[in-house]
Backbone as a ProteinNet text record, in pm:
[ID]
protein_1_A
[PRIMARY]
XXXXXXXXXXXXXXXXXXXXXXXXXXXXXXXXXXXXXXXXXXXXXXXXXXXXXXXXXXXXXXXXXXXXXXXXXXXXXXXXXXXXXXXXXXXXXXX
[TERTIARY]
4358.3	4239.4	4170.8	4276.8	4283.2	4242.6	4320.5	4339.8	4186.8	4112.2	3959.1	3876.9	3887.6	3797.4	3799.6	3930.1	3946.9	3887.8	3901	3838.6	3693	3644.3	3498.6	3419.9	3511.3	3463.1	3477	3561.6	3593.6	3481.9	3457.8	3336.2	3210	3170.8	3059.2	3048.3	3148.6	3147.8	3158.5	3196.1	3152.3	3019.5	2990.8	2832.4	2744	2755.6	2665.9	2688.6	2815.5	2842.7	2786.5	2794.6	2753.7	2602.6	2557.8	2387	2274.9	2211.9	2108	2076.2	2028.3	1980.7	1865.7	1870.7	1746.2	1633.7	1515.6	1411.4	1357.1	1298.3	1181.5	1072.8	1076	933	854.4	704.2	582.4	510.4	544.1	499.4	541.4	448	454.3	465.6	586.1	593.9	535.5	422.1	323.7	338.4	284.2	226.3	55.8	74.7	-82.9	-193.2	-169.8	-259.8	-286.4	-166.5	-194.2	-261.8	-291.2	-375.8	-518.2	-538.7	-664	-769.3	-782.9	-889.7	-839.2	-779.6	-738.1	-795.3	-775.5	-780.2	-664	-663.8	-523.4	-586.2	-516.4	-540.4	-433.2	-332.7	-244.1	-103.8	-60	72	185.1	315.4	400.9	528.5	658.1	739.5	886.7	1001.9	1136.7	1215.3	1318.3	1437.6	1549.7	1677.9	1787.8	1904.4	2011.7	2154.3	2236.2	2208.6	2315.7	2401.5	2477.3	2588.8	2470.6	2407.9	2293	2120.3	2097.7	2057.7	1907.4	1924.1	1788.7	1707.7	1775.3	1736.3	1718.8	1761.5	1753.1	1596.4	1570.3	1437.4	1335.6	1358.5	1262.6	1192.1	1309.7	1282.1	1225.4	1236.8	1195.1	1042.1	977.3	872.7	795.9	888.2	794.8	795.1	831.1	817.6	684.7	673.7	566.1	432.2	428.8	348.1	300.5	357.8	367.8	309.5	346.9	290.4	180.4	89.8	-11.3	-95.7	-11.7	-133.9	-171.8	-51	-48	21	-43.9	-3.4	82.3	58.7	86.8	160.7	251.2	314	365.9	287.5	350	416.2	546.3	605	568.8	584.2	487.8	609.6	740.7	807.4	926.4	1049.6	1192.7	1277	1347.1	1444.6	1559.4	1669.6	1778.6	1886.4	1811	1917.5	1961	1995.9	2074.4	1961.5	1892.1	1876.7	1782.4	1781.3	1733.7	1585.5	1484	1369.6	1279.8	1184.3	1082.9	957.2	841.9	686.2	605.9	528.5	484	285.1	235.1	91.9	67.9	-7.8	-1.9	-132	-124.1	-301.5	-293.9	-440.5	-447.2	-532.2	-492.6	-546.2	-578.6	-744	-763	-762.7	-701.1	-673.5	-537.5
-361	-302.2	-250.5	-147.5	-68.7	-130.5	-204.6	-322.8	-379	-405.9	-493.5	-377.8	-254.3	-130.9	-88.8	-98.3	-57.9	-168.3	-286.4	-393.1	-397.6	-356.9	-381.2	-253.1	-144.3	-47.3	-65.8	-137.3	-136	-243.8	-341	-436.5	-377.4	-298.3	-232.5	-109.2	-41.9	65.1	-42.4	-194.2	-259	-298.2	-339.5	-365.6	-309.6	-163.1	-55.5	-6.7	-8.4	34.3	-145.1	-237.2	-304.2	-316.4	-390.4	-381.6	-466	-402	-500.3	-599.5	-674.4	-837	-835.8	-900.6	-918.5	-1014.6	-895.6	-1007.7	-1081.2	-1251.5	-1252.9	-1223.3	-1217.5	-1186.9	-1272.3	-1185.9	-1246.8	-1311.2	-1291.6	-1339.5	-1501.2	-1558.1	-1684.2	-1710.2	-1782.8	-1802	-1920.5	-1952.6	-2081.2	-2097	-2210.4	-2248.7	-2168.3	-2211	-2162.8	-2260.2	-2407.5	-2469.2	-2467.2	-2385.9	-2388.6	-2257.4	-2174.9	-2055.3	-2034.5	-2158.3	-2152	-2099.8	-2106.1	-2106	-1968	-1826.8	-1739.5	-1610.6	-1524.7	-1374.8	-1283.5	-1320.8	-1250.4	-1046.2	-1013.8	-849.9	-762.8	-821.6	-729.2	-758.8	-700.3	-744.3	-681	-737.7	-650.4	-692.1	-604.9	-624.8	-607	-656.6	-643.4	-622.2	-555.7	-517	-471	-544.8	-514.6	-510.6	-469.2	-438.4	-450.6	-548.6	-604.7	-720.1	-746.5	-880.4	-1001.4	-979.7	-1109.2	-1050.4	-1032.5	-968.4	-1012	-1185.9	-1243.8	-1233.8	-1233.2	-1244.3	-1151.6	-991	-866.9	-859.4	-888.6	-859.9	-921.2	-1008.7	-1108.8	-1043.4	-1052.5	-952.1	-771.6	-742.8	-626.5	-659.6	-701.1	-770.6	-826.1	-906.9	-970.2	-845.6	-735.7	-643.7	-525.1	-508.9	-461.3	-555.3	-656.8	-757.8	-757	-744.6	-715.4	-594	-499.9	-389.5	-357	-419.6	-450.5	-528.5	-581.7	-689	-823.2	-861.1	-1009.2	-1084.7	-1172.4	-1340.3	-1416.2	-1460.5	-1528.3	-1440.7	-1510.5	-1428.5	-1586.7	-1553.5	-1656.7	-1619.9	-1632.6	-1613.4	-1627.9	-1542.1	-1564.6	-1509.1	-1455.4	-1400.6	-1391.4	-1434.9	-1417.6	-1365.8	-1244.7	-1179.7	-1157.5	-1241.4	-1237.8	-1200.6	-1100.9	-962.7	-868.1	-786.8	-631.1	-543.1	-510.3	-559.7	-680	-733.5	-847.7	-827.2	-884.2	-868.5	-965.5	-920.3	-1026.5	-958.7	-1072.3	-1047.4	-1117.7	-1076.8	-1175.7	-1125.8	-1235.1	-1202.3	-1213.3	-1116.7	-1114	-1172.7	-1254.6	-1303.2	-1270.2	-1288.9	-1279.2	-1386.7	-1496.4	-1636.3	-1586.1	-1631.5	-1579.7	-1739.5	-1878.5	-1959.9	-1959.2
10590.4	10604.7	10505.7	10451.2	10363.4	10215.7	10193.6	10103.2	10069.2	10194	10187.7	10147.6	10174.8	10199.6	9962.2	9971	9868.2	9755.2	9775.9	9671.1	9739.9	9837.5	9841.3	9744.5	9762.1	9727.2	9531.7	9470.3	9326.2	9292.3	9354.2	9316.5	9374.5	9434.3	9443	9294.6	9295.5	9160	8997.4	9016.8	8918.7	8871.1	9006.3	8992	8949.5	8978.3	8939.9	8815.8	8755.2	8612.1	8512.1	8533	8469.1	8442.9	8327.9	8287.1	8386.8	8455.4	8483.3	8424.6	8521.3	8467.7	8409.5	8275.7	8185.8	8269.3	8263.7	8326.4	8189.7	8228.6	8134.4	8088.9	7937.6	7929.3	7947.6	7966.8	8022.5	7910.7	7793.1	7632.8	7621	7578	7544.6	7428.3	7382.7	7244.5	7183.2	7069.4	7059.2	6967.4	6877	6750.5	6739.4	6576.9	6581.6	6636.2	6653.8	6676.5	6862.9	6893.5	7061.4	7090.4	6997.2	7022.6	6946.6	6892.5	6821.4	6927.8	7061.5	7105.6	7164.2	7101.5	7127.5	7058.9	7110.5	7030.6	6950.5	6827.4	6776.3	6782.3	6822.2	6779.3	6766.6	6705.8	6664.2	6577.8	6530.8	6425.6	6498.6	6503.6	6599.1	6496.4	6466.2	6424.9	6506.7	6494.5	6540.5	6446.3	6468.4	6444.7	6467.1	6444.6	6521.8	6445.4	6460.5	6352.2	6455.5	6604.1	6701.8	6665.5	6755.6	6739.6	6730.4	6852.6	6869.5	6790.6	6693.1	6607.5	6621.8	6616.9	6594.8	6718.6	6816.3	6939.4	7004.2	6941.9	6969.2	6939.1	6804.5	6716.1	6800.9	6818.7	6867.7	7002.8	7107.1	7214.9	7194	7087.5	7069.8	7050.5	6967.9	6923	7054.8	7113.5	7278.7	7337.8	7366.8	7449.9	7403.6	7263.6	7202.8	7257.7	7187.7	7276.7	7402.1	7489.1	7650.7	7625.4	7603.3	7656.7	7566.2	7493.1	7456.6	7513.1	7610.5	7689.6	7650.6	7541.3	7440.1	7574.9	7533.5	7609.3	7546.6	7439.1	7314.5	7230.5	7162.1	7011.4	6938.8	6810.3	6686.6	6630.8	6576.7	6451.3	6288.6	6247.9	6110.2	6001.7	6013.1	5926.3	6028	5964.2	6021.4	5895.5	5863.9	5735.7	5849.5	5802.9	5825.9	5759.8	5677.7	5610.9	5733.8	5647.2	5715.7	5728.8	5785.5	5930	5919	6032	6058.1	6141.9	6048.3	6089.1	6113.5	6211.3	6250.9	6276.8	6258.8	6241.9	6288.6	6396.3	6480.8	6474	6518.8	6564.4	6714.3	6782	6933.1	6975.3	7076.2	7098.1	7229.4	7285.8	7418.7	7430.3	7547.1	7604.9	7724	7732.1	7915.6	7976	7932.7	8033.2	8040
[MASK]
+++++++++++++++++++++++++++++++++++++++++++++++++++++++++++++++++++++++++++++++++++++++++++++++

């Protein structure tokens, strides 16, 4: 019984220390022709120096777009240098 309790507590502590699950972005990636009926209203950038640098730079830009109330994002530029940078236009589509 004591071993079971110790294993249970160890599992709970490990779960608390690990990263929270990543939620999916509400921003849709799109091409220009897909957002021709939408309003563009912002330009966002993302920068990352981490191991998964492109994904983190894009996630940063998507987070900014979501905070601004955008619904779609169209990537304009990707620079895979150090640091990795992305630039995108934010759109708000009503449909």
